[in-house]
CSV table of C-alpha atoms in Angstrom, one decimal:
chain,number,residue,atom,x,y,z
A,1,UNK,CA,-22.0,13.3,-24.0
A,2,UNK,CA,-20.7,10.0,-25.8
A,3,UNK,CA,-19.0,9.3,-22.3
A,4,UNK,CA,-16.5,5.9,-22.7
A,5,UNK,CA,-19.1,2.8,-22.0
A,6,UNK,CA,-19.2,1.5,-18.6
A,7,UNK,CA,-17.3,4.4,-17.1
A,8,UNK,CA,-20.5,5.5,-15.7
A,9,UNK,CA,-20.9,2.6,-14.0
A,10,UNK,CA,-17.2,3.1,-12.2
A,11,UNK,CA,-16.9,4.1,-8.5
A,12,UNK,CA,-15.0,7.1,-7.7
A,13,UNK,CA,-11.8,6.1,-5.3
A,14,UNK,CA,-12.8,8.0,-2.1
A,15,UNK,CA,-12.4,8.6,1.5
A,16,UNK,CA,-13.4,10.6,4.5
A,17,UNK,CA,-12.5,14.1,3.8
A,18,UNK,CA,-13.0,15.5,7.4
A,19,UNK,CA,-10.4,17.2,9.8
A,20,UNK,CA,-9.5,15.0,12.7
A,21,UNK,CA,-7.1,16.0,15.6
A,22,UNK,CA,-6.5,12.2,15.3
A,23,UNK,CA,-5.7,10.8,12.0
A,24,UNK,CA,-5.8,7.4,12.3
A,25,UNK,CA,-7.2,6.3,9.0
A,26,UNK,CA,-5.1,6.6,5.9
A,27,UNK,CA,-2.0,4.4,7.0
A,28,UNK,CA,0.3,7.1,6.4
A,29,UNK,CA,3.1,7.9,8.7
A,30,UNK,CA,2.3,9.4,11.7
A,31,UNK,CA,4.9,12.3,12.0
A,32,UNK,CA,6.4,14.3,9.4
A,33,UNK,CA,9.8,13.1,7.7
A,34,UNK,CA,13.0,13.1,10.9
A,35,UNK,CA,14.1,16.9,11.1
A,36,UNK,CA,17.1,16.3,9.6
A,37,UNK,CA,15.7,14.6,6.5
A,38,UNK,CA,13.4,17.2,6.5
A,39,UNK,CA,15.7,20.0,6.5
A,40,UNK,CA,18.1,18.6,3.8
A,41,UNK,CA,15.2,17.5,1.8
A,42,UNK,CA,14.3,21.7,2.1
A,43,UNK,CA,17.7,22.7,1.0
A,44,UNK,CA,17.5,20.3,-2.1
A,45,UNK,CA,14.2,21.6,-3.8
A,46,UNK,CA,16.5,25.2,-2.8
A,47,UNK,CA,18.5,24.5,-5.3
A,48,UNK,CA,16.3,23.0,-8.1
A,49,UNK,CA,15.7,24.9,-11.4
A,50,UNK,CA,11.9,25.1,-11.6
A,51,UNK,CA,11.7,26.1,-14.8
A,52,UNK,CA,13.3,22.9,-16.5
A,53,UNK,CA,11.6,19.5,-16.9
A,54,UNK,CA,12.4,16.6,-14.7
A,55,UNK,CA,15.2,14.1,-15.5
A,56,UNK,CA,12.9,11.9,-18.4
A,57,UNK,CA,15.0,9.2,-17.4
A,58,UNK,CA,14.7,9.5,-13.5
A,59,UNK,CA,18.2,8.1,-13.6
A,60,UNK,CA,19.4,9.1,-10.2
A,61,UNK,CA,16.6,7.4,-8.1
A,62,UNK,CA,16.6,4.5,-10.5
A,63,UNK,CA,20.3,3.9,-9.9
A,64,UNK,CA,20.5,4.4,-6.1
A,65,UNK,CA,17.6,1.7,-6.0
A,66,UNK,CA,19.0,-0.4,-8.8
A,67,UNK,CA,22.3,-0.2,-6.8
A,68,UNK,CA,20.6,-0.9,-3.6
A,69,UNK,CA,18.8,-3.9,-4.8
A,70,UNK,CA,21.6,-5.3,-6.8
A,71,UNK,CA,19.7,-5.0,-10.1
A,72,UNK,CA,20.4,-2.9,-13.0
A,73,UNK,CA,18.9,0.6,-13.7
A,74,UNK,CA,17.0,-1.0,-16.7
A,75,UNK,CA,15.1,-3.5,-13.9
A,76,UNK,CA,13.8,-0.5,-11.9
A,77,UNK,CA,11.1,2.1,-12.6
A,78,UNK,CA,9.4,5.2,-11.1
A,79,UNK,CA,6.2,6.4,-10.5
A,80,UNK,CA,4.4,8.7,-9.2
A,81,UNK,CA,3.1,6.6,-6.2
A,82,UNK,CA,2.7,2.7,-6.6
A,83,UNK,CA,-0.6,3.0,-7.3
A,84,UNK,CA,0.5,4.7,-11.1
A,85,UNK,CA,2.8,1.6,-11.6
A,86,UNK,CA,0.0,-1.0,-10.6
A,87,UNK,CA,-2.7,0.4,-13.3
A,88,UNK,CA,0.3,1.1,-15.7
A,89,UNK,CA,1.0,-2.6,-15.1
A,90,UNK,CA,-3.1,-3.3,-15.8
A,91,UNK,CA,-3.2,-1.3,-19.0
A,92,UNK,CA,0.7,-2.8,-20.5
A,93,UNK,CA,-0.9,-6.8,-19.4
A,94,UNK,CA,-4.4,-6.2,-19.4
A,95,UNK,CA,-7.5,-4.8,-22.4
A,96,UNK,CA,-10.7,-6.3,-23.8
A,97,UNK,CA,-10.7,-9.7,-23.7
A,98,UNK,CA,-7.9,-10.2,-21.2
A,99,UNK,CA,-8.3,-11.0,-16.9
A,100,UNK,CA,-7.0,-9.9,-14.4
A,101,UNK,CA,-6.9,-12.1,-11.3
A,102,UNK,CA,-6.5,-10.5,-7.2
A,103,UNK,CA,-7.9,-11.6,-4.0
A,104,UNK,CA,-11.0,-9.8,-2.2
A,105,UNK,CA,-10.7,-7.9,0.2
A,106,UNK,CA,-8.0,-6.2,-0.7
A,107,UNK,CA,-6.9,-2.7,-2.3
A,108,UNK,CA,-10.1,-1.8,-3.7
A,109,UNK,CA,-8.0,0.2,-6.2
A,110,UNK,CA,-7.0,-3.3,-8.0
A,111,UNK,CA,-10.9,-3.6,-9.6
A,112,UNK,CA,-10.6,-0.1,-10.8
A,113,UNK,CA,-7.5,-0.4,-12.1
A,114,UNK,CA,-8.4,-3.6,-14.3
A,115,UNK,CA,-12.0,-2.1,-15.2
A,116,UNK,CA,-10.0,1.1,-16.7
A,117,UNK,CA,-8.1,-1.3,-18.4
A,118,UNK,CA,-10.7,-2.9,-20.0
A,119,UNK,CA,-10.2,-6.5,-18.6
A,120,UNK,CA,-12.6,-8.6,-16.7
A,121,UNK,CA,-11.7,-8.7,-13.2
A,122,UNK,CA,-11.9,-12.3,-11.4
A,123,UNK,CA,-11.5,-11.4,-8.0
A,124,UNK,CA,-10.3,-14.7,-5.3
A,125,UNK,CA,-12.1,-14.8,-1.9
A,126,UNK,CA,-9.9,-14.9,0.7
A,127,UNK,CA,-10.6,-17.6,3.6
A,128,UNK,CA,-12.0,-17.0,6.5
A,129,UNK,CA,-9.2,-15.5,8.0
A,130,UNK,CA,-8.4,-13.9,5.4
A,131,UNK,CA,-5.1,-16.3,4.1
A,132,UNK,CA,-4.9,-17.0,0.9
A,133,UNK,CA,-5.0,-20.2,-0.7
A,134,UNK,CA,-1.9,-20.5,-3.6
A,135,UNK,CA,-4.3,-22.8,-5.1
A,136,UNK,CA,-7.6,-20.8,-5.2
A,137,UNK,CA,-5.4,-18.0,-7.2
A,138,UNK,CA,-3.3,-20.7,-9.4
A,139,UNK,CA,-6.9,-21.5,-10.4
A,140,UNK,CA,-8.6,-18.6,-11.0
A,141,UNK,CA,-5.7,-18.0,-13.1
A,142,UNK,CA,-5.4,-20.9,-15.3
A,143,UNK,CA,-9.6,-20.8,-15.7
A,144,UNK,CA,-9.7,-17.5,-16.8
A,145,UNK,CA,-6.1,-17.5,-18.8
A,146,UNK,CA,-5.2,-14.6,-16.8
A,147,UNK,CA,-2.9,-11.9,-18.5
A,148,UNK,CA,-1.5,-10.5,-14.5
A,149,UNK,CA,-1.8,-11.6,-10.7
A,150,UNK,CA,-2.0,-8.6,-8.7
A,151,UNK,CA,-1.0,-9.8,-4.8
A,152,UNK,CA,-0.9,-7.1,-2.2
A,153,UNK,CA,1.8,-8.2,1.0
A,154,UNK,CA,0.9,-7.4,4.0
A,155,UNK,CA,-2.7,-7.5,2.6
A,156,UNK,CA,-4.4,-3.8,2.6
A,157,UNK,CA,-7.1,-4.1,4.7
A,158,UNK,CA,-6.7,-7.0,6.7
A,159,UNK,CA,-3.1,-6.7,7.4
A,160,UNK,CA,-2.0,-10.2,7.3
A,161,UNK,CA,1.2,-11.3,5.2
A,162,UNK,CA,1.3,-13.9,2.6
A,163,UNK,CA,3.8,-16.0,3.2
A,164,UNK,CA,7.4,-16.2,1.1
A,165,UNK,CA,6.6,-20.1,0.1
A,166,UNK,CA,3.0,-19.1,-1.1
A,167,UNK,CA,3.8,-16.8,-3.4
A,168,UNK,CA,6.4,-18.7,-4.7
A,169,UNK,CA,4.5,-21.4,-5.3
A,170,UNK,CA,2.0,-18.9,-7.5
A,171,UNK,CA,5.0,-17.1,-9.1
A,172,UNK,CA,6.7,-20.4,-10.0
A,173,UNK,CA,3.3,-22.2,-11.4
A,174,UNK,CA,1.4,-18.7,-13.0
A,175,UNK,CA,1.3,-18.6,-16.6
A,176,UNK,CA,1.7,-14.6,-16.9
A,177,UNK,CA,3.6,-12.1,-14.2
A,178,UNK,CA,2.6,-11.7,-11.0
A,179,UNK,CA,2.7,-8.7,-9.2
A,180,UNK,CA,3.4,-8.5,-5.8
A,181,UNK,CA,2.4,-4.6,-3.8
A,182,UNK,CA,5.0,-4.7,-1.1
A,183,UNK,CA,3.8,-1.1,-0.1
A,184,UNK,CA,3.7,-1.9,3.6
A,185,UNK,CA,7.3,-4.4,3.4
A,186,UNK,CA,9.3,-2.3,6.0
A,187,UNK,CA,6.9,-3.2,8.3
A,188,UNK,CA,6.9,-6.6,8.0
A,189,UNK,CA,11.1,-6.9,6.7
A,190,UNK,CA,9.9,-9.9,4.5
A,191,UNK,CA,10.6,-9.6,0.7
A,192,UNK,CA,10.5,-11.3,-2.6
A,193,UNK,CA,12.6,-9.3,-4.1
A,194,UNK,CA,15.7,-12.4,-4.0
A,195,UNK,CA,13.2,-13.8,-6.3
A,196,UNK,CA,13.3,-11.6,-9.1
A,197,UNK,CA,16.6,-13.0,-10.5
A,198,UNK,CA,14.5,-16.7,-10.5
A,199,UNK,CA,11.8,-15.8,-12.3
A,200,UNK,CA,11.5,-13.5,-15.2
A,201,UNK,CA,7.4,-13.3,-14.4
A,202,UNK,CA,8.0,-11.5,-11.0
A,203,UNK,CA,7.3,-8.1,-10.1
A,204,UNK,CA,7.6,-6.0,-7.0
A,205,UNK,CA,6.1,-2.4,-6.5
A,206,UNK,CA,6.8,-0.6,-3.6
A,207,UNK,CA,5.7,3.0,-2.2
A,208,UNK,CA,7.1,6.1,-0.5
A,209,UNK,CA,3.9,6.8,0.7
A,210,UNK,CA,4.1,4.6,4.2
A,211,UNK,CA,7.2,4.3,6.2
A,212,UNK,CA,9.0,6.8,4.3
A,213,UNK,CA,6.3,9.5,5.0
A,214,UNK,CA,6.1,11.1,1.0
A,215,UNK,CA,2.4,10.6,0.8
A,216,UNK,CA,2.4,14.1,-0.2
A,217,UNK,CA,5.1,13.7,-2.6
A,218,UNK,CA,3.2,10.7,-4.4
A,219,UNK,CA,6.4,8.5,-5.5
A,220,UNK,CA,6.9,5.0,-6.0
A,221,UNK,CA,9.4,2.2,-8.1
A,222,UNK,CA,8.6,-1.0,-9.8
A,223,UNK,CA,11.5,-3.8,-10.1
A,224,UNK,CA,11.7,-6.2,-12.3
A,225,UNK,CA,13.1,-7.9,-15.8
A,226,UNK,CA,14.1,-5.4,-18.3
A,227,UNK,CA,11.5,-6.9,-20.7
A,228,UNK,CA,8.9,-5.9,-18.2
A,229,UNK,CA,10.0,-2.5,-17.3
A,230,UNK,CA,10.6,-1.8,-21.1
A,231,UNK,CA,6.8,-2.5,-21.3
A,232,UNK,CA,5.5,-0.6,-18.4
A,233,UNK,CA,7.5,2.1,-19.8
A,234,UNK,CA,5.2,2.4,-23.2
A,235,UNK,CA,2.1,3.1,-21.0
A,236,UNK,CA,4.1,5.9,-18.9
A,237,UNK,CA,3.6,9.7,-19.8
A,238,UNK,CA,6.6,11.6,-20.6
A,239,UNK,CA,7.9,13.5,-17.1
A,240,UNK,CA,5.1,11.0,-15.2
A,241,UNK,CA,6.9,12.2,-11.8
A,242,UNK,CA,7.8,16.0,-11.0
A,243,UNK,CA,11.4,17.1,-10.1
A,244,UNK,CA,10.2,17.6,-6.3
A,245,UNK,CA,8.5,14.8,-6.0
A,246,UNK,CA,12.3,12.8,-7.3
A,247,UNK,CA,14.1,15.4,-5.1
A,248,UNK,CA,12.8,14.6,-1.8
A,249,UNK,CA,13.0,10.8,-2.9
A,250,UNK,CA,16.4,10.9,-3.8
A,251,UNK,CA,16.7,12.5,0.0
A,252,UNK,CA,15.0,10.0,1.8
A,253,UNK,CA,16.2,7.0,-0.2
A,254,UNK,CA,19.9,8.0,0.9
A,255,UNK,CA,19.0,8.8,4.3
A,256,UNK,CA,16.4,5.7,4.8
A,257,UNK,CA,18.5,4.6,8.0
A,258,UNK,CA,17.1,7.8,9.9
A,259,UNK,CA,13.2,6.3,9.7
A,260,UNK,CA,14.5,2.8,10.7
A,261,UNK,CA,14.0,4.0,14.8
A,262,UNK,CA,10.3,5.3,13.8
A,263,UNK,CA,9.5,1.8,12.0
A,264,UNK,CA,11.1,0.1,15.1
A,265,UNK,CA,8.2,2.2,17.0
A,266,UNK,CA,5.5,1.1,14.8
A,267,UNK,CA,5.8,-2.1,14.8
A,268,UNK,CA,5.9,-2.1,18.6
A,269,UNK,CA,3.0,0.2,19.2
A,270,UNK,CA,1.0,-1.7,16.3
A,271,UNK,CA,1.3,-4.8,18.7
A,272,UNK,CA,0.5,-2.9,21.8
A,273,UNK,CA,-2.9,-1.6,20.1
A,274,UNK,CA,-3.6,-5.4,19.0
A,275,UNK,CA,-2.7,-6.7,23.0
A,276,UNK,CA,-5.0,-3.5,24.2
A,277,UNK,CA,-7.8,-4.0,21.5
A,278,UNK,CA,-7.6,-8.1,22.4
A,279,UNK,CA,-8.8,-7.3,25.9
A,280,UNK,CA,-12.0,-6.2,24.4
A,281,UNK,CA,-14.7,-9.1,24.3
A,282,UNK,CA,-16.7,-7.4,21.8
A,283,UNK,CA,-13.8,-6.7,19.2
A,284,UNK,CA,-11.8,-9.3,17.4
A,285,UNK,CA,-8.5,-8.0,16.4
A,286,UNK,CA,-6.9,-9.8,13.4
A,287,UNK,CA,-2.7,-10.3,13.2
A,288,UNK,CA,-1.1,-7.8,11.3
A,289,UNK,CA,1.9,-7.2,10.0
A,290,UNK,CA,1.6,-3.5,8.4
A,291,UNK,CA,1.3,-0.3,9.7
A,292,UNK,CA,-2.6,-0.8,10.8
A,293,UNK,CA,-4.8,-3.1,12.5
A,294,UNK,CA,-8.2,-4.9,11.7
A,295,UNK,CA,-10.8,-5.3,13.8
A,296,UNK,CA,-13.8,-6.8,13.9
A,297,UNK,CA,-16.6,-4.9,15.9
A,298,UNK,CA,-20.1,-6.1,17.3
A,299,UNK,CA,-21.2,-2.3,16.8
A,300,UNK,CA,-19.0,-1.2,14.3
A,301,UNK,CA,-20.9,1.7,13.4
A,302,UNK,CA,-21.3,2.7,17.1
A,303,UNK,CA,-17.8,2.6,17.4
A,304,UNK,CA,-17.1,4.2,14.3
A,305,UNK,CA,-19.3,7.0,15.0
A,306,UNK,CA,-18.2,7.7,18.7
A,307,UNK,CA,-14.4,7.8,17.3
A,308,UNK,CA,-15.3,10.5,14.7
A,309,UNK,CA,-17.2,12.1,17.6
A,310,UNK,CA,-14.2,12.4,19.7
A,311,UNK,CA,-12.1,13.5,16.2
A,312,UNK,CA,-10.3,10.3,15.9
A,313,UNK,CA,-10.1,9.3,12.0
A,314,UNK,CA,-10.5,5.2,11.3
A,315,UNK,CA,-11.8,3.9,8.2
A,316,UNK,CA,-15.3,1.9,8.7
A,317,UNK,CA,-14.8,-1.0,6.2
A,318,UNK,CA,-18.4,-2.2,7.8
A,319,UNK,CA,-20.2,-2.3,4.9
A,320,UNK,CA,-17.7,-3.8,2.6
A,321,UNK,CA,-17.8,-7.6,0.9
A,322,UNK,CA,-15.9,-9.7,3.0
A,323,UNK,CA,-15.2,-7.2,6.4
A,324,UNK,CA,-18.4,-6.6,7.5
A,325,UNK,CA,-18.1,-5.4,10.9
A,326,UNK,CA,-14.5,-4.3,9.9
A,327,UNK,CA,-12.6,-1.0,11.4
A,328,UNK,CA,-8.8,-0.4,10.0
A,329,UNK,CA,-7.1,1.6,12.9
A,330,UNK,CA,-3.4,3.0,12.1
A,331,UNK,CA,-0.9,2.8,14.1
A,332,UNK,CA,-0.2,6.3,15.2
A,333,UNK,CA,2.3,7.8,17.7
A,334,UNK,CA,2.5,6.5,21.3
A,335,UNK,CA,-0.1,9.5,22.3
A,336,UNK,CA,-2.6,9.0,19.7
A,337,UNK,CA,-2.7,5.4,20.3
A,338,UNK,CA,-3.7,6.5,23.8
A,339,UNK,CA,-5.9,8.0,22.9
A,340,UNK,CA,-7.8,5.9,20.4
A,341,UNK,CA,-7.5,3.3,23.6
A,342,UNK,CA,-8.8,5.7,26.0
A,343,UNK,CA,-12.1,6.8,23.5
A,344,UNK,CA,-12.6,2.4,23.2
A,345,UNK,CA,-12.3,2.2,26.4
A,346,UNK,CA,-15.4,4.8,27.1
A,347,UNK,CA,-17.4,3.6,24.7
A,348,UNK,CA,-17.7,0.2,26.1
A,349,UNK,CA,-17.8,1.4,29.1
A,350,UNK,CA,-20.9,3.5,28.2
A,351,UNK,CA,-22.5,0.6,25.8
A,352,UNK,CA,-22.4,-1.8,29.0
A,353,UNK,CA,-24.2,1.1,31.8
């Protein structure tokens, strides 16, 4: 088979596919959607006509964020999870010949993403913990004559936020747009968004998936300048994102005030873990402002393994460039959290006998 070159040299996106009473490892919500966004979001696909195609121009969600965001329908578009819009972005900026520039660690998807694109990917090492240098990126960018700047805030793995003067300074200075992943911004409640009517090189993609709890659903948006958007469109398929999928979207985005006493609680159990986790001399917890925390483990593995032993899901980012040692824990409900403290707890307690 006359397979497309360099495709067999592409790692498959994967993850732990085991059952865990605790699931603590995918940073999605940890409840299903509030019951009464649940039950309308029911009575909506009720009514829906399954045997038509969706709205091509996804113009209802596009104009309730467009309206939300104070930005035209034209600036926004939908996909079918941000993670479509981010290699859409890679295959409208990138192909053979071109770079694409993103820090390491970070969402491991941004490498695929540029290798399916074609484009060399020149990835910027993070400092030691794990902030990133405006000028490192700036660069990296101008060496390579990057095409895109992918920027993920709050980081995905490490958790940590960029901050609002930092990636100004990169939006303001880059040569070619910048995208920055806000997927985990309602649980920090920082934004560049204000930015977007400054510069015409800015993008913002953000996600369902998180605090809104539609991982199943697989829907996200994209803001930016017409001009961008008109491009991201060419790379789109025709009905990209199923009538469901925009249904329970529509739903949630209009009810979004219902989630904003769950998001409240994550934050404020996501500190408690990094407190409780702090007391442990052999971890070092890392500041975080997502829906997870980062920590760095003398016996990773150990602790990894006793975890899945007491079916609690993490993800064990041990072996990975630049988080060796590394376990990303999600912030669960108040119970689960207990849990995953309790089963630390009895590990160490067990390591030390």
């Amino acid at each position: 088979m006359l397979i497309r070159p360099g495709l067999d040299q592409l790692k498959t996106y994967s993850v732990d596919e085991a059952e865990f009473k605790i699931k603590l490892d995918a940073n999605e919500r940890s409840t299903n959607l509030p019951a009464a966004v649940l039950e309308e979001v029911t009575a909506r696909l009720a009514e829906l006509a399954f045997n038509r195609y969706p709205d091509i121009g996804i113009t209802g969600l596009r104009d309730k964020i467009a309206k939300a965001m104070n930005l035209s329908r034209e600036s926004v578009v939908i996909g079918n999870g941000s993670s479509e819009l981010l290699a859409a972005l890679c295959y409208a900026f990138g192909g053979a010949g071109r770079s694409i520039v993103f820090p390491t660690p970070s969402f491991s998807m941004y490498g695929i993403y540029t290798k399916l694109a074609d484009s060399q990917a020149v990835a910027v090492k993070l400092q030691g913990d794990y902030s990133l240098s405006a000028g490192d990126v700036l660069s990296a960018a101008a060496d390579s004559q990057a095409s895109l700047i992918l920027l993920c805030n709050p980081n995905n793995p490490t958790g940590n936020a960029i901050p609002l003067e930092t990636l100004e300074t990169i939006i303001a200075q880059a040569a070619c747009p910048v995208v920055v992943d806000e997927a985990y911004y309602e649980f920090h409640g920082h934004s560049v968004v204000s930015l977007l009517a400054k510069y015409a090189n800015l993008i913002v993609t953000r996600t369902f998936s998180k605090s809104y709890g539609l991982a199943s659903a697989r829907v996200g948006y994209l803001l930016a300048d017409p001009k961008i958007t008109n491009i991201v469109g060419k790379v789109l398929m025709p009905y990209h994102v199923n009538a469901l999928s925009l249904a329970a979207a529509e739903v949630v985005y209009d009810r979004r005030k219902a989630f904003e006493p769950d998001i409240d609680l994550a934050i404020r159990e996501r500190q408690r873990l990094i407190d409780s986790l702090s007391l442990f001399e052999s971890l070092e917890v890392y500041p975080s402002q997502a829906n997870f925390v980062l920590v760095k483990a003398v016996d990773n593995q150990g602790l990894a393994e006793w975890l899945t032993a007491k079916s609690i899901g993490i993800r064990d980012f041990g072996s990975a460039p630049g988080l060796e040692g590394c376990i990303r824990i999600t912030v669960g409900t108040v119970e689960d959290n207990n849990a995953l403290l309790q089963a630390a707890a009895e590990f160490y307690q067990q390591v030390s006998v």
